Amino acid sequence: MKLTATDRQLVKKIHATIYDSIGSAHFIAEFVKIVGETLESSLSTFAKHGPSWDVHAFAAFPNPTEQQLLSIPKISEFADDHPIVQYANTHKDRIVCKRLTGLVKIEEFRKTSLYREACGPAGLEYMLSASAFDEIGNTYTINLSHPSLDFTERHEKLLEEIYPLFLKAYRIHHLMGVHLDQLTSVLPITIREAEVLEWVTQSKTNTEIALILDISVKTVEKHLKNLLRKLRFSKRMDLIRYTSSETWISFPGIKETNMQSQKLSYKVG
């Protein structure tokens, strides 16, 4: 299924909203809210899980009910029985976006312990999820649910387009949080400077960055000069060395290719 021109405009609008909130304390919550409202989910959650399913980050919209909160540890307990989780675990080299009913009939899902112990009591009937793994085995998942209405192919395609944009922004957000907050004596960097910083750390030239961001080389040079001044570095390699560490999150499903037509090229299962 191909998205319509209206849907493409919607994705661009959501993309801009995601980037507007980079660096804020509400970055993840804003993403969960806008995606939940756009895709007509009754409950939308984002979770970062460690390799042993311990929760490192969590956000929900709207606020979960008491029963839904109680279901979270149960869902983690039976996570390996979830059809979407099973599919994602066999496709760790890509970003996975799937509807529950695209993998199993809802009648079969209702027979599982996962449904009886957790999803059913919490009203998590129909689900749409997007997941990605980083290089050390953490899982980043947004899950949309509805108690009575199934998600459509259009919903799945929209989330498939939106989620990689969020992951790219998440990497910048995390980079800023880990590295830049340590530099309390400098001015905050702008959103555009953060984008330039991202591509510099991937050893892109000024010409390549200009092409990716659709700006002039002189504008890239201006942003780079401002970054060096604000971060008190004297040369480009200082910037690369400072930001190139284990804190830079790498998602196997995101590949920087086809730069003339888009910022990133995604492989989606």
C-alpha atoms as a printed R data frame, in Angstrom:
    type eleno elety resid chain resno       x       y      z
1   ATOM     1    CA   MET     A     1   0.000   0.000  0.000
2   ATOM     2    CA   LYS     A     2   1.246   3.477 -0.923
3   ATOM     3    CA   LEU     A     3   0.502   6.532  1.169
4   ATOM     4    CA   THR     A     4  -1.549   9.302 -0.372
5   ATOM     5    CA   ALA     A     5  -0.240  12.837 -0.835
6   ATOM     6    CA   THR     A     6  -2.293  13.857  2.221
7   ATOM     7    CA   ASP     A     7  -0.685  11.088  4.270
8   ATOM     8    CA   ARG     A     8   2.771  12.221  3.122
9   ATOM     9    CA   GLN     A     9   2.021  15.725  4.336
10  ATOM    10    CA   LEU     A    10   0.884  14.254  7.645
11  ATOM    11    CA   VAL     A    11   4.179  12.379  8.010
12  ATOM    12    CA   LYS     A    12   6.117  15.598  7.291
13  ATOM    13    CA   LYS     A    13   4.103  17.444  9.924
14  ATOM    14    CA   ILE     A    14   4.766  14.743 12.515
15  ATOM    15    CA   HIS     A    15   8.449  14.745 11.562
16  ATOM    16    CA   ALA     A    16   8.653  18.476 12.244
17  ATOM    17    CA   THR     A    17   6.856  18.077 15.565
18  ATOM    18    CA   ILE     A    18   9.289  15.356 16.650
19  ATOM    19    CA   TYR     A    19  12.282  17.589 15.922
20  ATOM    20    CA   ASP     A    20  10.729  20.578 17.654
21  ATOM    21    CA   SER     A    21  10.764  18.641 20.927
22  ATOM    22    CA   ILE     A    22  14.332  17.272 20.762
23  ATOM    23    CA   GLY     A    23  16.172  18.082 23.953
24  ATOM    24    CA   SER     A    24  13.056  18.649 26.032
25  ATOM    25    CA   ALA     A    25  12.039  16.546 29.026
26  ATOM    26    CA   HIS     A    26   8.818  15.711 27.184
27  ATOM    27    CA   PHE     A    27  10.449  14.472 23.965
28  ATOM    28    CA   ILE     A    28   9.238  10.850 24.141
29  ATOM    29    CA   ALA     A    29   5.861  11.770 25.642
30  ATOM    30    CA   GLU     A    30   5.184  14.223 22.804
31  ATOM    31    CA   PHE     A    31   5.953  11.551 20.225
32  ATOM    32    CA   VAL     A    32   3.698   8.992 21.907
33  ATOM    33    CA   LYS     A    33   0.869  11.537 22.138
34  ATOM    34    CA   ILE     A    34   0.977  12.712 18.520
35  ATOM    35    CA   VAL     A    35   1.261   9.185 17.102
36  ATOM    36    CA   GLY     A    36  -1.511   7.889 19.354
37  ATOM    37    CA   GLU     A    37  -3.866  10.679 18.322
38  ATOM    38    CA   THR     A    38  -2.982  10.401 14.636
39  ATOM    39    CA   LEU     A    39  -3.456   6.637 14.466
40  ATOM    40    CA   GLU     A    40  -6.605   6.613 16.629
41  ATOM    41    CA   SER     A    41  -5.178   4.498 19.435
42  ATOM    42    CA   SER     A    42  -6.973   4.286 22.762
43  ATOM    43    CA   LEU     A    43  -3.678   3.677 24.592
44  ATOM    44    CA   SER     A    44  -0.220   4.329 23.169
45  ATOM    45    CA   THR     A    45   2.983   3.379 24.961
46  ATOM    46    CA   PHE     A    46   6.701   3.595 24.299
47  ATOM    47    CA   ALA     A    47   9.166   1.409 26.163
48  ATOM    48    CA   LYS     A    48  12.884   0.844 26.040
49  ATOM    49    CA   HIS     A    49  13.659  -2.644 27.327
50  ATOM    50    CA   GLY     A    50  17.002  -4.128 28.208
51  ATOM    51    CA   PRO     A    51  18.003  -7.562 26.876
52  ATOM    52    CA   SER     A    52  16.349  -9.209 29.899
53  ATOM    53    CA   TRP     A    53  13.143  -7.164 29.430
54  ATOM    54    CA   ASP     A    54  13.882  -4.751 32.274
55  ATOM    55    CA   VAL     A    55  12.261  -1.377 31.525
56  ATOM    56    CA   HIS     A    56  14.695   1.534 31.041
57  ATOM    57    CA   ALA     A    57  12.197   4.106 29.760
58  ATOM    58    CA   PHE     A    58   8.421   4.282 29.536
59  ATOM    59    CA   ALA     A    59   5.812   6.788 28.345
60  ATOM    60    CA   ALA     A    60   2.078   6.449 27.747
61  ATOM    61    CA   PHE     A    61  -0.819   8.459 26.329
62  ATOM    62    CA   PRO     A    62  -3.320   8.958 27.777
63  ATOM    63    CA   ASN     A    63  -2.478   8.043 31.360
64  ATOM    64    CA   PRO     A    64  -2.986   4.279 31.785
65  ATOM    65    CA   THR     A    65  -5.722   2.964 34.047
66  ATOM    66    CA   GLU     A    66  -4.772   1.095 37.207
67  ATOM    67    CA   GLN     A    67  -5.550  -2.206 35.482
68  ATOM    68    CA   GLN     A    68  -3.352  -1.284 32.529
69  ATOM    69    CA   LEU     A    69  -0.473  -0.356 34.824
70  ATOM    70    CA   LEU     A    70  -0.842  -3.677 36.634
71  ATOM    71    CA   SER     A    71  -0.695  -5.478 33.289
72  ATOM    72    CA   ILE     A    72   2.752  -4.117 32.366
73  ATOM    73    CA   PRO     A    73   4.835  -6.613 34.393
74  ATOM    74    CA   LYS     A    74   2.546  -9.420 33.211
75  ATOM    75    CA   ILE     A    75   3.047  -8.399 29.586
76  ATOM    76    CA   SER     A    76   6.811  -8.468 30.152
77  ATOM    77    CA   GLU     A    77   6.501 -11.889 31.781
78  ATOM    78    CA   PHE     A    78   4.743 -13.348 28.744
79  ATOM    79    CA   ALA     A    79   6.448 -11.111 26.171
80  ATOM    80    CA   ASP     A    80   8.135 -13.975 24.334
81  ATOM    81    CA   ASP     A    81   4.673 -15.413 23.597
82  ATOM    82    CA   HIS     A    82   3.506 -12.248 21.850
83  ATOM    83    CA   PRO     A    83   3.231 -12.797 18.055
84  ATOM    84    CA   ILE     A    84   4.654  -9.337 17.308
85  ATOM    85    CA   VAL     A    85   7.576  -9.869 19.702
86  ATOM    86    CA   GLN     A    86   8.262 -13.268 18.164
87  ATOM    87    CA   TYR     A    87   8.324 -11.717 14.705
88  ATOM    88    CA   ALA     A    88  10.555  -8.844 15.815
89  ATOM    89    CA   ASN     A    89  13.005 -11.240 17.489
90  ATOM    90    CA   THR     A    90  13.566 -12.974 14.161
91  ATOM    91    CA   HIS     A    91  14.115  -9.688 12.310
92  ATOM    92    CA   LYS     A    92  16.578  -7.828 14.509
93  ATOM    93    CA   ASP     A    93  18.379  -6.442 11.471
94  ATOM    94    CA   ARG     A    94  15.521  -4.116 10.638
95  ATOM    95    CA   ILE     A    95  12.750  -1.923 12.007
96  ATOM    96    CA   VAL     A    96   9.610  -4.022 12.335
97  ATOM    97    CA   CYS     A    97   6.107  -2.604 12.078
98  ATOM    98    CA   LYS     A    98   3.235  -5.070 12.368
99  ATOM    99    CA   ARG     A    99  -0.443  -5.342 13.247
100 ATOM   100    CA   LEU     A   100  -1.336  -8.164 15.609
101 ATOM   101    CA   THR     A   101  -4.038  -9.449 13.268
102 ATOM   102    CA   GLY     A   102  -1.535  -9.456 10.410
103 ATOM   103    CA   LEU     A   103   0.289 -12.259 12.215
104 ATOM   104    CA   VAL     A   104  -2.427 -14.204 14.019
105 ATOM   105    CA   LYS     A   105  -6.212 -14.410 14.094
106 ATOM   106    CA   ILE     A   106  -7.640 -12.503 17.053
107 ATOM   107    CA   GLU     A   107  -9.528 -15.643 18.136
108 ATOM   108    CA   GLU     A   108  -6.226 -17.529 18.446
109 ATOM   109    CA   PHE     A   109  -4.580 -14.681 20.332
110 ATOM   110    CA   ARG     A   110  -7.411 -14.703 22.898
111 ATOM   111    CA   LYS     A   111  -6.510 -18.300 23.787
112 ATOM   112    CA   THR     A   112  -2.978 -17.390 24.915
113 ATOM   113    CA   SER     A   113  -1.793 -16.882 28.499
114 ATOM   114    CA   LEU     A   114  -0.567 -13.449 27.473
115 ATOM   115    CA   TYR     A   115  -4.102 -12.418 26.577
116 ATOM   116    CA   ARG     A   116  -5.804 -14.074 29.553
117 ATOM   117    CA   GLU     A   117  -3.315 -12.813 32.159
118 ATOM   118    CA   ALA     A   118  -2.457  -9.376 30.818
119 ATOM   119    CA   CYS     A   119  -3.792  -7.987 27.536
120 ATOM   120    CA   GLY     A   120  -7.429  -9.038 27.953
121 ATOM   121    CA   PRO     A   121  -7.992  -7.590 31.460
122 ATOM   122    CA   ALA     A   122  -6.263  -4.361 30.398
123 ATOM   123    CA   GLY     A   123  -8.396  -3.941 27.259
124 ATOM   124    CA   LEU     A   124  -5.422  -4.372 24.937
125 ATOM   125    CA   GLU     A   125  -7.293  -6.253 22.253
126 ATOM   126    CA   TYR     A   126  -6.100  -5.008 18.878
127 ATOM   127    CA   MET     A   127  -2.489  -3.881 18.602
128 ATOM   128    CA   LEU     A   128  -0.094  -2.203 16.211
129 ATOM   129    CA   SER     A   129   3.590  -2.069 17.118
130 ATOM   130    CA   ALA     A   130   6.900  -0.844 15.757
131 ATOM   131    CA   SER     A   131  10.154  -2.149 17.219
132 ATOM   132    CA   ALA     A   132  13.882  -1.686 16.763
133 ATOM   133    CA   PHE     A   133  16.964  -3.149 18.424
134 ATOM   134    CA   ASP     A   134  20.176  -1.286 19.083
135 ATOM   135    CA   GLU     A   135  23.643  -2.806 18.801
136 ATOM   136    CA   ILE     A   136  23.736  -4.022 22.418
137 ATOM   137    CA   GLY     A   137  20.329  -5.701 22.446
138 ATOM   138    CA   ASN     A   138  18.033  -3.015 23.879
139 ATOM   139    CA   THR     A   139  14.549  -2.931 22.359
140 ATOM   140    CA   TYR     A   140  12.686   0.281 21.506
141 ATOM   141    CA   THR     A   141   8.973  -0.291 20.951
142 ATOM   142    CA   ILE     A   142   5.899   1.844 20.442
143 ATOM   143    CA   ASN     A   143   2.664  -0.059 20.919
144 ATOM   144    CA   LEU     A   144  -0.778   1.214 19.921
145 ATOM   145    CA   SER     A   145  -3.912  -0.563 21.097
146 ATOM   146    CA   HIS     A   146  -7.689  -0.404 20.906
147 ATOM   147    CA   PRO     A   147 -10.289  -2.468 22.792
148 ATOM   148    CA   SER     A   148 -12.727  -2.912 19.896
149 ATOM   149    CA   LEU     A   149 -11.418  -1.539 16.575
150 ATOM   150    CA   ASP     A   150  -8.655  -3.145 14.549
151 ATOM   151    CA   PHE     A   151  -5.909  -1.102 12.939
152 ATOM   152    CA   THR     A   152  -5.818  -0.889  9.160
153 ATOM   153    CA   GLU     A   153  -3.127  -1.309  6.534
154 ATOM   154    CA   ARG     A   154  -2.994   2.496  6.301
155 ATOM   155    CA   HIS     A   155  -2.292   2.773 10.030
156 ATOM   156    CA   GLU     A   156   0.506   0.235  9.671
157 ATOM   157    CA   LYS     A   157   2.034   2.062  6.708
158 ATOM   158    CA   LEU     A   158   1.906   5.416  8.493
159 ATOM   159    CA   LEU     A   159   3.658   4.023 11.573
160 ATOM   160    CA   GLU     A   160   6.171   2.313  9.299
161 ATOM   161    CA   GLU     A   161   7.031   5.732  7.854
162 ATOM   162    CA   ILE     A   162   7.006   7.637 11.144
163 ATOM   163    CA   TYR     A   163   8.905   5.357 13.525
164 ATOM   164    CA   PRO     A   164  12.327   5.533 11.809
165 ATOM   165    CA   LEU     A   165  12.059   9.334 11.915
166 ATOM   166    CA   PHE     A   166  11.529   9.123 15.660
167 ATOM   167    CA   LEU     A   167  14.508   6.786 16.096
168 ATOM   168    CA   LYS     A   168  16.745   9.210 14.239
169 ATOM   169    CA   ALA     A   169  15.549  12.037 16.477
170 ATOM   170    CA   TYR     A   170  15.944   9.798 19.547
171 ATOM   171    CA   ARG     A   171  19.613   9.300 18.716
172 ATOM   172    CA   ILE     A   172  20.176  13.059 18.615
173 ATOM   173    CA   HIS     A   173  18.146  13.538 21.798
174 ATOM   174    CA   HIS     A   174  20.195  10.882 23.587
175 ATOM   175    CA   LEU     A   175  23.459  12.338 22.289
176 ATOM   176    CA   MET     A   176  22.501  15.770 23.559
177 ATOM   177    CA   GLY     A   177  21.442  14.375 26.903
178 ATOM   178    CA   VAL     A   178  24.591  12.358 27.508
179 ATOM   179    CA   HIS     A   179  27.243  14.667 26.087
180 ATOM   180    CA   LEU     A   180  26.011  18.204 25.770
181 ATOM   181    CA   ASP     A   181  24.356  18.504 29.169
182 ATOM   182    CA   GLN     A   182  27.781  17.926 30.682
183 ATOM   183    CA   LEU     A   183  28.967  21.180 29.160
184 ATOM   184    CA   THR     A   184  27.138  23.523 31.500
185 ATOM   185    CA   SER     A   185  29.158  26.548 30.483
186 ATOM   186    CA   VAL     A   186  28.098  26.590 26.833
187 ATOM   187    CA   LEU     A   187  25.002  27.835 25.069
188 ATOM   188    CA   PRO     A   188  22.384  25.273 23.979
189 ATOM   189    CA   ILE     A   189  22.639  24.205 20.355
190 ATOM   190    CA   THR     A   190  19.825  24.697 17.871
191 ATOM   191    CA   ILE     A   191  17.862  21.920 16.182
192 ATOM   192    CA   ARG     A   192  19.675  22.522 12.877
193 ATOM   193    CA   GLU     A   193  23.045  22.501 14.617
194 ATOM   194    CA   ALA     A   194  22.085  19.175 16.199
195 ATOM   195    CA   GLU     A   195  21.348  17.761 12.750
196 ATOM   196    CA   VAL     A   196  24.704  18.987 11.424
197 ATOM   197    CA   LEU     A   197  26.366  17.492 14.494
198 ATOM   198    CA   GLU     A   198  24.754  14.128 13.800
199 ATOM   199    CA   TRP     A   199  26.129  13.935 10.269
200 ATOM   200    CA   VAL     A   200  29.560  15.277 11.221
201 ATOM   201    CA   THR     A   201  29.894  12.431 13.732
202 ATOM   202    CA   GLN     A   202  29.219  10.034 10.860
203 ATOM   203    CA   SER     A   203  32.182  11.558  8.957
204 ATOM   204    CA   LYS     A   204  30.039  13.207  6.292
205 ATOM   205    CA   THR     A   205  31.640  16.081  4.375
206 ATOM   206    CA   ASN     A   206  30.107  19.567  4.353
207 ATOM   207    CA   THR     A   207  28.935  18.962  0.778
208 ATOM   208    CA   GLU     A   208  27.243  15.691  1.762
209 ATOM   209    CA   ILE     A   209  25.601  17.298  4.798
210 ATOM   210    CA   ALA     A   210  24.294  20.141  2.637
211 ATOM   211    CA   LEU     A   211  22.784  17.582  0.268
212 ATOM   212    CA   ILE     A   212  21.195  15.569  3.080
213 ATOM   213    CA   LEU     A   213  19.690  18.590  4.858
214 ATOM   214    CA   ASP     A   214  18.835  20.455  1.640
215 ATOM   215    CA   ILE     A   215  20.791  23.569  2.632
216 ATOM   216    CA   SER     A   216  23.827  25.318  1.159
217 ATOM   217    CA   VAL     A   217  27.410  24.357  1.943
218 ATOM   218    CA   LYS     A   218  27.956  27.858  3.345
219 ATOM   219    CA   THR     A   219  25.062  27.306  5.767
220 ATOM   220    CA   VAL     A   220  26.594  24.007  6.886
221 ATOM   221    CA   GLU     A   221  29.919  25.785  7.434
222 ATOM   222    CA   LYS     A   222  28.163  28.449  9.516
223 ATOM   223    CA   HIS     A   223  26.464  25.840 11.718
224 ATOM   224    CA   LEU     A   224  29.718  23.918 12.105
225 ATOM   225    CA   LYS     A   225  31.577  27.071 13.076
226 ATOM   226    CA   ASN     A   226  28.914  27.836 15.700
227 ATOM   227    CA   LEU     A   227  29.114  24.270 17.047
228 ATOM   228    CA   LEU     A   228  32.874  24.435 17.419
229 ATOM   229    CA   ARG     A   229  32.616  27.792 19.154
230 ATOM   230    CA   LYS     A   230  29.858  26.693 21.539
231 ATOM   231    CA   LEU     A   231  31.570  23.404 22.374
232 ATOM   232    CA   ARG     A   232  34.959  25.111 22.618
233 ATOM   233    CA   PHE     A   233  36.638  22.883 20.060
234 ATOM   234    CA   SER     A   234  39.228  24.096 17.601
235 ATOM   235    CA   LYS     A   235  38.753  21.624 14.764
236 ATOM   236    CA   ARG     A   236  36.267  19.197 13.243
237 ATOM   237    CA   MET     A   237  38.057  16.057 14.468
238 ATOM   238    CA   ASP     A   238  37.652  17.191 18.082
239 ATOM   239    CA   LEU     A   239  33.903  17.179 17.513
240 ATOM   240    CA   ILE     A   240  33.960  13.696 15.985
241 ATOM   241    CA   ARG     A   241  36.123  12.270 18.773
242 ATOM   242    CA   TYR     A   242  33.923  13.818 21.441
243 ATOM   243    CA   THR     A   243  30.673  12.442 20.095
244 ATOM   244    CA   SER     A   244  31.911   9.092 18.769
245 ATOM   245    CA   SER     A   245  31.537   6.782 21.759
246 ATOM   246    CA   GLU     A   246  29.384   3.951 23.036
247 ATOM   247    CA   THR     A   247  26.665   6.495 23.844
248 ATOM   248    CA   TRP     A   248  25.873   6.982 20.137
249 ATOM   249    CA   ILE     A   249  22.979   4.596 19.555
250 ATOM   250    CA   SER     A   250  23.211   2.489 16.415
251 ATOM   251    CA   PHE     A   251  20.055   0.873 15.027
252 ATOM   252    CA   PRO     A   252  20.742  -1.893 12.467
253 ATOM   253    CA   GLY     A   253  17.509  -1.011 10.679
254 ATOM   254    CA   ILE     A   254  18.608   2.517  9.794
255 ATOM   255    CA   LYS     A   255  20.971   2.962  6.877
256 ATOM   256    CA   GLU     A   256  22.239   6.275  5.505
257 ATOM   257    CA   THR     A   257  21.758   5.797  1.774
258 ATOM   258    CA   ASN     A   258  20.035   7.452 -1.174
259 ATOM   259    CA   MET     A   259  20.799  10.862  0.300
260 ATOM   260    CA   GLN     A   260  19.513  12.917 -2.611
261 ATOM   261    CA   SER     A   261  15.928  11.780 -2.231
262 ATOM   262    CA   GLN     A   262  15.687  11.427  1.535
263 ATOM   263    CA   LYS     A   263  17.647  11.785  4.729
264 ATOM   264    CA   LEU     A   264  17.597   8.080  5.519
265 ATOM   265    CA   SER     A   265  16.647   4.869  3.787
266 ATOM   266    CA   TYR     A   266  14.826   2.286  5.882
267 ATOM   267    CA   LYS     A   267  14.467  -1.456  5.655
268 ATOM   268    CA   VAL     A   268  11.129  -2.353  7.175
269 ATOM   269    CA   GLY     A   269   9.769  -5.855  7.793
